[in-house]
PDB file of C-alpha atoms and ligand atoms in Angstrom:
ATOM      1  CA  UNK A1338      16.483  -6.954 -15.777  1.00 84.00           C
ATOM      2  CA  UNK A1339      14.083  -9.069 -13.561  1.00 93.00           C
ATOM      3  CA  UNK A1340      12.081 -11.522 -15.594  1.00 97.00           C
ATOM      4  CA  UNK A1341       9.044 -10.600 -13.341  1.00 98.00           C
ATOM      5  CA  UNK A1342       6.106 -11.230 -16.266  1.00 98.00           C
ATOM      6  CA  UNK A1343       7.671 -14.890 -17.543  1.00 98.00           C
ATOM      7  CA  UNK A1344       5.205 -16.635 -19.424  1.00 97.00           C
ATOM      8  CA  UNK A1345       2.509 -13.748 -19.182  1.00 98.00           C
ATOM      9  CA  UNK A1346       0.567 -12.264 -22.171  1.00 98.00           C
ATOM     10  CA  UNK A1347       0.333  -9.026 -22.474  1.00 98.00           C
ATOM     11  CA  UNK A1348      -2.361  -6.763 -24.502  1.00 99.00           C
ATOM     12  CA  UNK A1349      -0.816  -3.037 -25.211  1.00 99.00           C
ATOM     13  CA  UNK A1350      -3.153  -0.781 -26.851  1.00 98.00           C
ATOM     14  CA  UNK A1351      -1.710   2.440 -29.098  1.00 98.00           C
ATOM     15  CA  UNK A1352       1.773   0.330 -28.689  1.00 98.00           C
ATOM     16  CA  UNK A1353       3.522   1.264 -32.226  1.00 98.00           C
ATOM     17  CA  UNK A1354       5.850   4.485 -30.127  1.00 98.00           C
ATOM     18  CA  UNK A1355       5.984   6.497 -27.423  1.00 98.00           C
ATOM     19  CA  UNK A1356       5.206   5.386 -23.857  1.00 98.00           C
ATOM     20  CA  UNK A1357       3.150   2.334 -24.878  1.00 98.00           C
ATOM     21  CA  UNK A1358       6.178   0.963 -27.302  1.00 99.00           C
ATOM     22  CA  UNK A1359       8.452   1.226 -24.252  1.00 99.00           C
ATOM     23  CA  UNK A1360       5.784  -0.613 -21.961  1.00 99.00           C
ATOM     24  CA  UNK A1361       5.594  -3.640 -24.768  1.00 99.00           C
ATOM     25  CA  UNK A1362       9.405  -3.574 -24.903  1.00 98.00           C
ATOM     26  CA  UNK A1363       9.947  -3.524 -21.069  1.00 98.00           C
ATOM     27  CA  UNK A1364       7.007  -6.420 -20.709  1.00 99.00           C
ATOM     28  CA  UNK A1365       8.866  -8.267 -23.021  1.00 98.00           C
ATOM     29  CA  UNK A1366      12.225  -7.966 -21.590  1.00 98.00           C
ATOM     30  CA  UNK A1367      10.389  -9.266 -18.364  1.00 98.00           C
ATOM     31  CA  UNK A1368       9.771 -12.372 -20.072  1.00 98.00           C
ATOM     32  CA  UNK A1369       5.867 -11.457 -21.545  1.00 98.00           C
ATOM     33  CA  UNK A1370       4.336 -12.298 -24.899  1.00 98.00           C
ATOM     34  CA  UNK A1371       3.617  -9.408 -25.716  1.00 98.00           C
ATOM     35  CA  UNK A1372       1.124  -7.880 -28.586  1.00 98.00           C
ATOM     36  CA  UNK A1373       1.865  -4.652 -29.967  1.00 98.00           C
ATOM     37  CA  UNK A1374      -0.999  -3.047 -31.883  1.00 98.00           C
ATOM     38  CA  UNK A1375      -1.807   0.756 -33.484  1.00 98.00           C
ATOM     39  CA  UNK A1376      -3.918   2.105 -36.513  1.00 98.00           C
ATOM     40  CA  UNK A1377      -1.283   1.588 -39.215  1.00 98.00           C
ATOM     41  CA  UNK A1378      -0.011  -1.630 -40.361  1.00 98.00           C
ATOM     42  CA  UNK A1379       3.911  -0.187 -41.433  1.00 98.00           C
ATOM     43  CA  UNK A1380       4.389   1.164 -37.543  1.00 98.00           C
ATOM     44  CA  UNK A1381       2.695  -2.367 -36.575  1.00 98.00           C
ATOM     45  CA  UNK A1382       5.023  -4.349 -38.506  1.00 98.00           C
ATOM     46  CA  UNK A1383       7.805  -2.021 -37.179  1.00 98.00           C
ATOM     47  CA  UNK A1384       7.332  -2.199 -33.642  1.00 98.00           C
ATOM     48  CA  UNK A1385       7.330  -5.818 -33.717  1.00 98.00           C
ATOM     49  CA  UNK A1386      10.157  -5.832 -36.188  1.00 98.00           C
ATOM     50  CA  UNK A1387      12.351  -3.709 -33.200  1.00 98.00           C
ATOM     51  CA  UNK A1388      10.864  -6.016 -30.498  1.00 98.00           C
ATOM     52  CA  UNK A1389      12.194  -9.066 -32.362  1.00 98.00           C
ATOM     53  CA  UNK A1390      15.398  -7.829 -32.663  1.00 98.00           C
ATOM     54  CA  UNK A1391      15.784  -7.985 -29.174  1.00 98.00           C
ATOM     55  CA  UNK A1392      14.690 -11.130 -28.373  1.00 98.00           C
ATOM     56  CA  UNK A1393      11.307 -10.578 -27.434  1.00 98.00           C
ATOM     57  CA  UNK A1394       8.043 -12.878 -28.169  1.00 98.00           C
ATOM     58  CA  UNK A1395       5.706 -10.348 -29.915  1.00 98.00           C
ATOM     59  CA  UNK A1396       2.631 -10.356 -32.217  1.00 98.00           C
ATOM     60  CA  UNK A1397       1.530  -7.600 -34.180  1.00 98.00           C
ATOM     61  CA  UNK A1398      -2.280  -6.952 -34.942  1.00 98.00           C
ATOM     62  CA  UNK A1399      -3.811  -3.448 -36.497  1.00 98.00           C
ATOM     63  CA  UNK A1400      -6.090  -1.851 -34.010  1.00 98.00           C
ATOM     64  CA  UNK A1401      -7.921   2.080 -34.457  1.00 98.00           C
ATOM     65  CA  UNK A1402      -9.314   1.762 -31.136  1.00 98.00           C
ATOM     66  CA  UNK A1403     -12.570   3.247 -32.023  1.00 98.00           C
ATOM     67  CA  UNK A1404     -13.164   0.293 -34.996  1.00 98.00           C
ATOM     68  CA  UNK A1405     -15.403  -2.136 -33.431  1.00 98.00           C
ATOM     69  CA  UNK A1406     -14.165  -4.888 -36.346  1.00 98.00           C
ATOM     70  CA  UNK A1407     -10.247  -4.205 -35.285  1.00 98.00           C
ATOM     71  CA  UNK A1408     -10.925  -4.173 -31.633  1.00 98.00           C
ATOM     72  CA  UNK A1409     -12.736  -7.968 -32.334  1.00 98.00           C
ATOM     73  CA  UNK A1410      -9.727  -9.038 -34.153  1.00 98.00           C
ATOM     74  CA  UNK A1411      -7.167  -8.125 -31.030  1.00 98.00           C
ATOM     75  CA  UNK A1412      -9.025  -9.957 -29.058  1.00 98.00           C
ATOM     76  CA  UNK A1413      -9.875 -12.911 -31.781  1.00 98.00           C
ATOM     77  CA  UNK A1414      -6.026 -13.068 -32.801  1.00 98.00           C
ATOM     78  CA  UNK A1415      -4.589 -13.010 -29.483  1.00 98.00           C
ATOM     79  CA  UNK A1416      -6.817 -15.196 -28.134  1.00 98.00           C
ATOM     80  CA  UNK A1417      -5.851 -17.486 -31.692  1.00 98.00           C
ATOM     81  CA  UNK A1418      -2.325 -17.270 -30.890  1.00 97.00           C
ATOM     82  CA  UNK A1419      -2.122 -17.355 -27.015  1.00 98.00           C
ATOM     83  CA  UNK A1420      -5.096 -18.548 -25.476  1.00 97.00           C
ATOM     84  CA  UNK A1421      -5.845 -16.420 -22.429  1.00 97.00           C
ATOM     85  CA  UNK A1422      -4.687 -13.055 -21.656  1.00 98.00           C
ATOM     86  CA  UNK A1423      -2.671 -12.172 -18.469  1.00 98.00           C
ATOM     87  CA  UNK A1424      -2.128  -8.274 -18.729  1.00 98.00           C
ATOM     88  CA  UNK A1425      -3.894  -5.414 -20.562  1.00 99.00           C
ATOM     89  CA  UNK A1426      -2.802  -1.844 -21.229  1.00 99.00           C
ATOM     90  CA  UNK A1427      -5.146   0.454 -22.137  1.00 99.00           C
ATOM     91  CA  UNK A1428      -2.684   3.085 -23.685  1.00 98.00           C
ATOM     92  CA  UNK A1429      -4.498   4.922 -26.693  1.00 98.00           C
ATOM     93  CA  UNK A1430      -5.383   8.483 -26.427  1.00 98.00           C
ATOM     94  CA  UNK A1431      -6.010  11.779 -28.693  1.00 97.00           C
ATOM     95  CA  UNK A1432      -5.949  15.533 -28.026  1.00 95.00           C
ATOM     96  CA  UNK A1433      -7.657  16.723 -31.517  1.00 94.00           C
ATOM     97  CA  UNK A1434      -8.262  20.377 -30.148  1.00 93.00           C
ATOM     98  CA  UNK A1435      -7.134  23.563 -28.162  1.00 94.00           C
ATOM     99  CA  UNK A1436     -10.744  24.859 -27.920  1.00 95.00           C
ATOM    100  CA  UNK A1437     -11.717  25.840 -24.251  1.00 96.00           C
ATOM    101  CA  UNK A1438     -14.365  23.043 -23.364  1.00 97.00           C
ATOM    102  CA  UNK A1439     -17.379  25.085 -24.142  1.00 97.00           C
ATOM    103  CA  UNK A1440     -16.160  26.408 -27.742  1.00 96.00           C
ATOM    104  CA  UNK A1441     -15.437  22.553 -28.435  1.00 96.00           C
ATOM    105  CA  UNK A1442     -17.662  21.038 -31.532  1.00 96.00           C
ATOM    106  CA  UNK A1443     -19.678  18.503 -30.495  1.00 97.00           C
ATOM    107  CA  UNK A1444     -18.128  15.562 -32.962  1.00 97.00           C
ATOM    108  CA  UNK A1445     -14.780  16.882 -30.911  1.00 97.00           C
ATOM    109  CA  UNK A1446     -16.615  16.104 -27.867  1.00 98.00           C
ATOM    110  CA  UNK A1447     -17.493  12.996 -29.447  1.00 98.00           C
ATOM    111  CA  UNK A1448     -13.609  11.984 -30.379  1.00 98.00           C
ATOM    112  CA  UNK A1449     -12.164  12.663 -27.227  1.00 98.00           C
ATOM    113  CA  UNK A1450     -14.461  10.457 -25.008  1.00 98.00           C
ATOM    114  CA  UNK A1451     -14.458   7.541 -28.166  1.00 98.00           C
ATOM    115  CA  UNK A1452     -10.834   7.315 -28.179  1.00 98.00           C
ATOM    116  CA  UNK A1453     -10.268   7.854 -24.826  1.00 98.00           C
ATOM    117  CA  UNK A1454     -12.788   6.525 -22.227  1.00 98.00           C
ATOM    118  CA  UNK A1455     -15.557   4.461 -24.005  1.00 98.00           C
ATOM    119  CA  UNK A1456     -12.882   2.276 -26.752  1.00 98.00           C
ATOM    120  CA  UNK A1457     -11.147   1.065 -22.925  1.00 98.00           C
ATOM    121  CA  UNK A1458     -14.358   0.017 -21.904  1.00 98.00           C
ATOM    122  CA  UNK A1459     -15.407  -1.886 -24.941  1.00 98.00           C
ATOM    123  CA  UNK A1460     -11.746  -3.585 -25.831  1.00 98.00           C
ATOM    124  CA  UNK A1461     -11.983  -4.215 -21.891  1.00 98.00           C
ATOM    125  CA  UNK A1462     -15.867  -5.906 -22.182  1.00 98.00           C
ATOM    126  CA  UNK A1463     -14.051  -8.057 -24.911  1.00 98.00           C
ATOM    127  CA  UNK A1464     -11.117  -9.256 -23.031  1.00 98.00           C
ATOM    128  CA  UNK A1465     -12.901  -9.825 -19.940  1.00 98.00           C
ATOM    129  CA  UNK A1466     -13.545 -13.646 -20.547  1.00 98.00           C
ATOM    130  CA  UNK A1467     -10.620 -13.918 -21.481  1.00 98.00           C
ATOM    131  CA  UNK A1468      -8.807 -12.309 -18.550  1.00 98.00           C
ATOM    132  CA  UNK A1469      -7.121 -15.073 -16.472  1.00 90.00           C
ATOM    133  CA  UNK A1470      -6.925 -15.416 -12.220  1.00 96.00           C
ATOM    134  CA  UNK A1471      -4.229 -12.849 -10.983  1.00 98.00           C
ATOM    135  CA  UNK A1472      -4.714 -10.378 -14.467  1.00 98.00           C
ATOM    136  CA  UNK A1473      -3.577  -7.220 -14.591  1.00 98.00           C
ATOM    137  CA  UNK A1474      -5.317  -4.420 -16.287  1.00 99.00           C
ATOM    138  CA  UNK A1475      -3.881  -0.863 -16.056  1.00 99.00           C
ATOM    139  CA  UNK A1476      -5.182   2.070 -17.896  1.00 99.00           C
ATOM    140  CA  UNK A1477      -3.141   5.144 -19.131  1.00 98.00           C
ATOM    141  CA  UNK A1478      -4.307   8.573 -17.515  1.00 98.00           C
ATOM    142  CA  UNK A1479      -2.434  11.703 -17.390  1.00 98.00           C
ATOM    143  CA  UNK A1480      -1.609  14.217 -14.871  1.00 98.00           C
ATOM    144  CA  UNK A1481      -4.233  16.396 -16.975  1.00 97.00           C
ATOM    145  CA  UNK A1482      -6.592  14.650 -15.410  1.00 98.00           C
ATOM    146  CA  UNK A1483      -6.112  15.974 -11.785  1.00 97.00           C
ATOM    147  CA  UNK A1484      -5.713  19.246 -12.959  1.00 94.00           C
ATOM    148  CA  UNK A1485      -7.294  19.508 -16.404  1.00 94.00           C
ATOM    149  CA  UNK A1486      -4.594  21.872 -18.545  1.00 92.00           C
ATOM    150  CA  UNK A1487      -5.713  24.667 -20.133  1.00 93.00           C
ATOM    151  CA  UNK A1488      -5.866  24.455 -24.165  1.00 92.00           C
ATOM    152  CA  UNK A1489      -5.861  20.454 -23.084  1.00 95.00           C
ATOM    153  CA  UNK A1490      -8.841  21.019 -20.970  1.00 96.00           C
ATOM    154  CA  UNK A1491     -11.925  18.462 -22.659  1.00 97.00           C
ATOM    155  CA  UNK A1492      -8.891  15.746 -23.125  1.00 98.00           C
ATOM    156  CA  UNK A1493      -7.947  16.778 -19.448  1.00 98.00           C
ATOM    157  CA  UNK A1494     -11.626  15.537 -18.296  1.00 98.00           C
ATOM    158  CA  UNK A1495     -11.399  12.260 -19.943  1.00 98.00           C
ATOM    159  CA  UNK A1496      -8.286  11.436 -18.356  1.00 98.00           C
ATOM    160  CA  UNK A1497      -9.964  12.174 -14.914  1.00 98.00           C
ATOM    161  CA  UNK A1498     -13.231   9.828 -16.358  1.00 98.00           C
ATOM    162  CA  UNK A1499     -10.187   6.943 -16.394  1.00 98.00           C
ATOM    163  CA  UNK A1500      -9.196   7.308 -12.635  1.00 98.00           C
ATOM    164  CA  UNK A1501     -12.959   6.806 -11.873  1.00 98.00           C
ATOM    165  CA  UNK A1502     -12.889   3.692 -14.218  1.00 98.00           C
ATOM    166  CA  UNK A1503      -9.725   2.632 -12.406  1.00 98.00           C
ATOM    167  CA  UNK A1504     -12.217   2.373  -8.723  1.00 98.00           C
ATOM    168  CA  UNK A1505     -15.219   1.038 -10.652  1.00 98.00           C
ATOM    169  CA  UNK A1506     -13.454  -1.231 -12.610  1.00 98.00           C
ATOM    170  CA  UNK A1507     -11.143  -2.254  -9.425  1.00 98.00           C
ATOM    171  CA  UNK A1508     -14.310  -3.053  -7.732  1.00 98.00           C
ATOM    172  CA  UNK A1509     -15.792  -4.844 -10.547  1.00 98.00           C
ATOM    173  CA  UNK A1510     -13.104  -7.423 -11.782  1.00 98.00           C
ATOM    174  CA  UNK A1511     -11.834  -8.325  -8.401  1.00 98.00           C
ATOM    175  CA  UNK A1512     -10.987 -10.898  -7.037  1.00 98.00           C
ATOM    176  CA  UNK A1513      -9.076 -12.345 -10.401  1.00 98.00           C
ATOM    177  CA  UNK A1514      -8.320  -9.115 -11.765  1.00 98.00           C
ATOM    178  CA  UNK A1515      -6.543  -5.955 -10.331  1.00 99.00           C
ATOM    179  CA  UNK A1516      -7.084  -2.844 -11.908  1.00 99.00           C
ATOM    180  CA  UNK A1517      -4.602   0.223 -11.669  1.00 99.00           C
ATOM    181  CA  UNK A1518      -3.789   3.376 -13.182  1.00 99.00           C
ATOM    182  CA  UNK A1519      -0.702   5.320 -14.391  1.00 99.00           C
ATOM    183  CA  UNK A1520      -1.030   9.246 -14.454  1.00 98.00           C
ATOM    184  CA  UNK A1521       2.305  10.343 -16.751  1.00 98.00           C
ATOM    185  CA  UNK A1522       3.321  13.710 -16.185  1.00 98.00           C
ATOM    186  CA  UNK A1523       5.567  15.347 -19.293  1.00 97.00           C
ATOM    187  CA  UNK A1524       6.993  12.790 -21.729  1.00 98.00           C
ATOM    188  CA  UNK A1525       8.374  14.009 -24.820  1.00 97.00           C
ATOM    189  CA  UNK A1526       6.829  11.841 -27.001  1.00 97.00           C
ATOM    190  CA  UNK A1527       5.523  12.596 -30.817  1.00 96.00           C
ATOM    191  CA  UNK A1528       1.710  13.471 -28.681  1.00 95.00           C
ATOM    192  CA  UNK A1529       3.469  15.704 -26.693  1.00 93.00           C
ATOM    193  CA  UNK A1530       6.200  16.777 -28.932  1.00 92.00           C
ATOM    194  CA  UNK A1531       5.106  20.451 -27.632  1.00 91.00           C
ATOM    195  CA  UNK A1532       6.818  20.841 -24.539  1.00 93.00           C
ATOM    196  CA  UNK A1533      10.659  20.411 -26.294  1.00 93.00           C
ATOM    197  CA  UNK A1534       9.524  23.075 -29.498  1.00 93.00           C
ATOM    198  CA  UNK A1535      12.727  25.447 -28.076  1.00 96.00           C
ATOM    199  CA  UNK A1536      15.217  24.777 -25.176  1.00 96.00           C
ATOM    200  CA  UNK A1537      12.922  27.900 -23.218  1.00 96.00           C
ATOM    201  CA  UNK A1538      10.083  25.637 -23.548  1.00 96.00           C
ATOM    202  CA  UNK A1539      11.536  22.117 -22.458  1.00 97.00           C
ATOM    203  CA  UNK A1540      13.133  23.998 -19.317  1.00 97.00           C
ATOM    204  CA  UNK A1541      10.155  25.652 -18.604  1.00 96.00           C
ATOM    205  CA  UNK A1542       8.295  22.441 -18.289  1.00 96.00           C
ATOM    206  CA  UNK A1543      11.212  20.901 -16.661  1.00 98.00           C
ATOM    207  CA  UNK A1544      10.820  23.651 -14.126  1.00 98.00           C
ATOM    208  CA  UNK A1545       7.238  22.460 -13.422  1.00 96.00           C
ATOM    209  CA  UNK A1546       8.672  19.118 -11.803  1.00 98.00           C
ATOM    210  CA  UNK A1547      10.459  18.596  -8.550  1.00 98.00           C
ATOM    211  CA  UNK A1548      13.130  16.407 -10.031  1.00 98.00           C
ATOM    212  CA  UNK A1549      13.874  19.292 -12.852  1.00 98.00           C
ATOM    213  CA  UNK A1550      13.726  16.635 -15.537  1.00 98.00           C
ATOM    214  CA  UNK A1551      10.854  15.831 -18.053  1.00 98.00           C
ATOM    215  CA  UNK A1552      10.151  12.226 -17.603  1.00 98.00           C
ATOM    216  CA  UNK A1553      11.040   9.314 -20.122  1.00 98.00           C
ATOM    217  CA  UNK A1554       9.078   6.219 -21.442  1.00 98.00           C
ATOM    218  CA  UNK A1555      10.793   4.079 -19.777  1.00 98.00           C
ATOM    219  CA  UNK A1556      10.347   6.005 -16.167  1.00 98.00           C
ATOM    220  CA  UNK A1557       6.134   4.924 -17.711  1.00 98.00           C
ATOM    221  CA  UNK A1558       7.301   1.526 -18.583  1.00 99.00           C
ATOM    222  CA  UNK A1559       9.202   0.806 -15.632  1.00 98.00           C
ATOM    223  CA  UNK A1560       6.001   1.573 -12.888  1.00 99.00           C
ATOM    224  CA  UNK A1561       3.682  -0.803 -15.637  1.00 99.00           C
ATOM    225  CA  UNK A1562       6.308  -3.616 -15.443  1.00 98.00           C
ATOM    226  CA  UNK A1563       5.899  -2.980 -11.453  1.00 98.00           C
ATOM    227  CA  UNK A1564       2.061  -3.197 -11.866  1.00 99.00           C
ATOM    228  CA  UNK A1565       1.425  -5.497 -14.114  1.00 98.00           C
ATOM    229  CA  UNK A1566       3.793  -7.984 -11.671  1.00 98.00           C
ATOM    230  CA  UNK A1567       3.224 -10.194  -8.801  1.00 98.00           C
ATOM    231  CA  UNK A1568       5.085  -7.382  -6.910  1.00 98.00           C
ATOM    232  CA  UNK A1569       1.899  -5.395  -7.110  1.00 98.00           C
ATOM    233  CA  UNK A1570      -0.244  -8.233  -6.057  1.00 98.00           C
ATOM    234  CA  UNK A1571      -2.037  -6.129  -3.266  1.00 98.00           C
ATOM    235  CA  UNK A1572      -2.443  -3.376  -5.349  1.00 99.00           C
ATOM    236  CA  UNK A1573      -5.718  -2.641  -6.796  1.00 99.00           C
ATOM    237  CA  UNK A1574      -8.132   0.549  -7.987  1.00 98.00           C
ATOM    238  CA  UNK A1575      -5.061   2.672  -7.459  1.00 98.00           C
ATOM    239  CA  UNK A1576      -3.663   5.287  -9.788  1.00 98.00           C
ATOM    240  CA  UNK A1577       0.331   6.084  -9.405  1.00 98.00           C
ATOM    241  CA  UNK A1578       1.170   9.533 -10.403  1.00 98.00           C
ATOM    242  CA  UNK A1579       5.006   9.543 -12.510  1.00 98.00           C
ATOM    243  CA  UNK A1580       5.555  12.739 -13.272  1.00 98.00           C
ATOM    244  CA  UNK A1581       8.711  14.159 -11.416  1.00 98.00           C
ATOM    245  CA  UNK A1582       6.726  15.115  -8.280  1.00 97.00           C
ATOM    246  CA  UNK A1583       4.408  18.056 -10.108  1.00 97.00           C
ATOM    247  CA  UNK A1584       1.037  18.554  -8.045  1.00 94.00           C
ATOM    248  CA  UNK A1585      -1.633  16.085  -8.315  1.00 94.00           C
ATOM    249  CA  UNK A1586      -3.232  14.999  -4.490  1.00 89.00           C
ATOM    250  CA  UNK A1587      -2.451  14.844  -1.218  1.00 86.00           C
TER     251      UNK A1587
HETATM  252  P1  LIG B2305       2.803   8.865 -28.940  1.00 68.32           P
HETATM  253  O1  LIG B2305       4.263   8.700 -28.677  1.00 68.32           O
HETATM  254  O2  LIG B2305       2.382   9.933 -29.869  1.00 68.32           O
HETATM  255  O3  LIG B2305       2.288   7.438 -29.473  1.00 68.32           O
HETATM  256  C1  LIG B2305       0.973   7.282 -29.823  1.00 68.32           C
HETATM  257  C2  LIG B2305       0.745   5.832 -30.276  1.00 68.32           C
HETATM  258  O4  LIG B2305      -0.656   5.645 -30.390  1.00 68.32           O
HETATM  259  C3  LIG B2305       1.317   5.496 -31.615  1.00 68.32           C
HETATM  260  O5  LIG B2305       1.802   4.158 -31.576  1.00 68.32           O
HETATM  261  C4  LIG B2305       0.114   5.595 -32.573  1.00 68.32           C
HETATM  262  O6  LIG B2305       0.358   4.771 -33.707  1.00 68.32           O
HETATM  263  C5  LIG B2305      -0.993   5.111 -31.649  1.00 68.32           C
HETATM  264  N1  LIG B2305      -2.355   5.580 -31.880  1.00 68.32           N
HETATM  265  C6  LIG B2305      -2.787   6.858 -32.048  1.00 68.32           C
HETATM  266  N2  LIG B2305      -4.124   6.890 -32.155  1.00 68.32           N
HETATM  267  C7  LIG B2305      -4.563   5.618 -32.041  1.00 68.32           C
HETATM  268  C8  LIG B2305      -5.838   5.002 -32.075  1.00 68.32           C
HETATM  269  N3  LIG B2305      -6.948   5.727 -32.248  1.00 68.32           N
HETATM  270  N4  LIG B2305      -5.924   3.663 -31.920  1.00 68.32           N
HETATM  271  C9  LIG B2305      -4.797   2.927 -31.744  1.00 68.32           C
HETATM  272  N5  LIG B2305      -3.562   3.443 -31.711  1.00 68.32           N
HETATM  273  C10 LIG B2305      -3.445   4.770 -31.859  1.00 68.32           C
HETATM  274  O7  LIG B2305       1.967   9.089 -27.595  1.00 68.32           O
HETATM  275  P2  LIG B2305       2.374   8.969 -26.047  1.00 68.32           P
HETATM  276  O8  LIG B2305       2.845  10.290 -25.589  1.00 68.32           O
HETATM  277  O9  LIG B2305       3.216   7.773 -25.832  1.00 68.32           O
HETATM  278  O10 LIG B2305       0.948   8.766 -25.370  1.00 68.32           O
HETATM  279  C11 LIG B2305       0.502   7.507 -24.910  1.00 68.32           C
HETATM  280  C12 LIG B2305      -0.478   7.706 -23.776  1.00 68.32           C
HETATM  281  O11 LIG B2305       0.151   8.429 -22.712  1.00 68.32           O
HETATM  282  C13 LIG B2305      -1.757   8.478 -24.133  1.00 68.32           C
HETATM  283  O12 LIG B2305      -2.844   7.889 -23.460  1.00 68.32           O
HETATM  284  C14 LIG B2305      -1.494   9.862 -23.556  1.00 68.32           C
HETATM  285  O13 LIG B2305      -2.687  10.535 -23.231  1.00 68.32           O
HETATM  286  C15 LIG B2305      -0.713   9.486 -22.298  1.00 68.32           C
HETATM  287  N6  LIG B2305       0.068  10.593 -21.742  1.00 68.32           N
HETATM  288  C16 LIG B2305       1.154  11.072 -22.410  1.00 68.32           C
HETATM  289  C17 LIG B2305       1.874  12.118 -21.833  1.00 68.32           C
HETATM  290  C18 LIG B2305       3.102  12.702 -22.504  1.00 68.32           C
HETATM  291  O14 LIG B2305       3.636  13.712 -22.003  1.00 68.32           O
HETATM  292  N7  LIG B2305       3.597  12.112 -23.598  1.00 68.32           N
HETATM  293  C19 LIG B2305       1.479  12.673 -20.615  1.00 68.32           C
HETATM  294  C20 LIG B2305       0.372  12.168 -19.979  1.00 68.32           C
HETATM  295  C21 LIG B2305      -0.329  11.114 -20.541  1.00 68.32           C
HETATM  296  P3  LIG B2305      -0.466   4.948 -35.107  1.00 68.32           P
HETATM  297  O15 LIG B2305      -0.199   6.321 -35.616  1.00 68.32           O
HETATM  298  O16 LIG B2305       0.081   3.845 -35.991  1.00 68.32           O
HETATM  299  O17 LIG B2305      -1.896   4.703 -34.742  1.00 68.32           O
END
C-alpha cells in the first residue's frame, strides 16, 4: 500500500462502519492520523479499537452530526490532540422514510437536509480555520443524487444539494483547500442492507451496473485515499461517480 497521506490528519464523519470505517482504515494505512467518530460511544471505541490493531494512529471522539455541542468537541479534540487538520470527510447520512417527496412530514423534511446537507456545512464552518494549505475536503454523495430513486426520492435531493456544495465550496476554499465529491453507487452496507435481502434482489441490483458487481467499501475508500492525496492535487469542485458504471452524466 502507498503511504500517500504520511503525516496527514484526517477528520471522518459517520466513521464507526460501512464506507466511512473503510475510508478511516485505508487513510490510515496511507500513513494518516486519522479520527474516527459516530453517535455511539461502544462503535466509537470499537472502530478505533480495530484501527489499532492494525497499526494505525487513530482517535476516537462521539459525534451525532446534528449536535451542535459534539460537532464543537470534534473539532476542539482534534484540534487538542493534532493541531491542524489536513483532510475532512463529510460521510454521515440518513434515509428515515419511503414517502414520495410530497407525502413526506415536514420534521422528515427537516431530518434529511439536518443530517445530510446543513451538519456538512456547519462541522465544515468549524474546521475551516483549522484547515491547513493543500487540505482536502471531500463530501459523500450518492448516485441518488443524479437520479433521485424512487421510495429514496427526498434523501435523493439532498445528495444532489452536496454536488452543488462540492462547486460552491470548490470555489470558496480555494486556493488552500480542494474540495471534491464521491457519488457511491450500491454498497452493501448496514444503510443499504436492502439491496442483498434475497440472492433475486442482490443480482438484480448487480444487473443495474456495467461491471455486474455491487461495489465494496473499499472500491469508496480507495477513490478517497486518491482524493484526499497529492495525486489529486489538480483536482478540485469535482464529483467522481463509483458505482460500477450505472448512469449518472455524460
Ligand atoms: P452504514 O454502513 O450504515 O454506516 C453508517 C455510519 O454512520 C455508522 O458508523 C453510524 O454509526 C454512523 N451514523 C449514523 N447516523 C449518524 C449521525 N447522525 N451522526 C454521526 N454518525 C452517524 O452506512 P454507509 O452505507 O457506509 O453510508 C455512508 C455514506 O455513504 C452515507 O452518506 C450514504 O448516504 C452514502 N452512500 C451509501 C451507499 C450504499 O449503497 N451503501 C450508496 C450511496 C451513498 P452510529 O450508529 O454509531 O452513529
Amino acid at each position: 500500500m502507498a503511504r500517500r497521506l504520511e503525516g496527514k490528519v484526517a477528520i471522518v464523519t459517520a466513521s464507526t462502519q460501512g464506507i466511512g470505517f473503510s475510508i478511516a482504515e485505508r487513510f490510515g494505512l496511507e500513513g494518516a492520523s486519522v479520527i474516527v467518530s459516530s453517535r455511539k460511544k461502544r462503535n466509537v471505541d470499537e472502530a478505533v479499537e480495530k484501527l489499532k490493531k492494525k497499526g494505525i494512529e487513530a482517535t476516537g471522539i462521539v459525534c451525532h452530526v446534528s449536535n451542535p455541542q459534539q460537532r464543537k468537541e470534534l473539532i476542539d479534540k482534534t484540534i487538542q490532540t493534532y493541531g491542524h487538520i489536513d483532510i475532512f470527510v463529510s460521510n454521515a447520512a440518513v434515509n428515515p422514510t419511503v414517502d414520495n417527496i410530497l407525502d413526506s412530514q415536514e420534521q422528515v423534511l427537516d431530518k434529511l437536509w439536518e443530517v445530510n446537507v446543513k451538519a456538512a456545512i456547519l462541522l465544515l464552518q468549524a474546521a475551516a480555520p483549522h484547515l491547513k494549505k493543500g487540505s482536502s475536503v471531500i463530501l459523500i454523495s450518492s448516485i441518488g443524487g443524479y437520479f433521485p430513486p424512487a421510495k429514496m426520492s427526498m434523501y435523493g435531493v439532498t445528495k444532489t444539494a452536496l454536488l452543488g456544495l462540492t462547486k460552491a465550496l470548490a470555489a470558496e476554499m480555494s486556493p488552500d483547500t480542494r474540495v471534491n465529491c464521491i457519488a457511491p453507487g450500491f454498497v452493501p452496507t448496514h444503510f443499504a442492507d436492502f439491496i442483498t435481502r434475497t440472492e433475486e434482489v442482490r443480482k438484480s441490483f448487480e444487473d443495474k451496473t456495467l461491471l455486474k458487481r455491487l461495489g465494496t467499501t473499499a472500491d469508496m475508500a480507495a477513490v478517497a485515499a486518491f482524493l484526499a492525496s497529492d495525486d489529486a492535487s489538480y483536482i478540485t469542485g469535482e464529483t467522481i461517480v463509483v458505482s460500477g458504471g450505472m448512469p449518472s452524466r455524460l
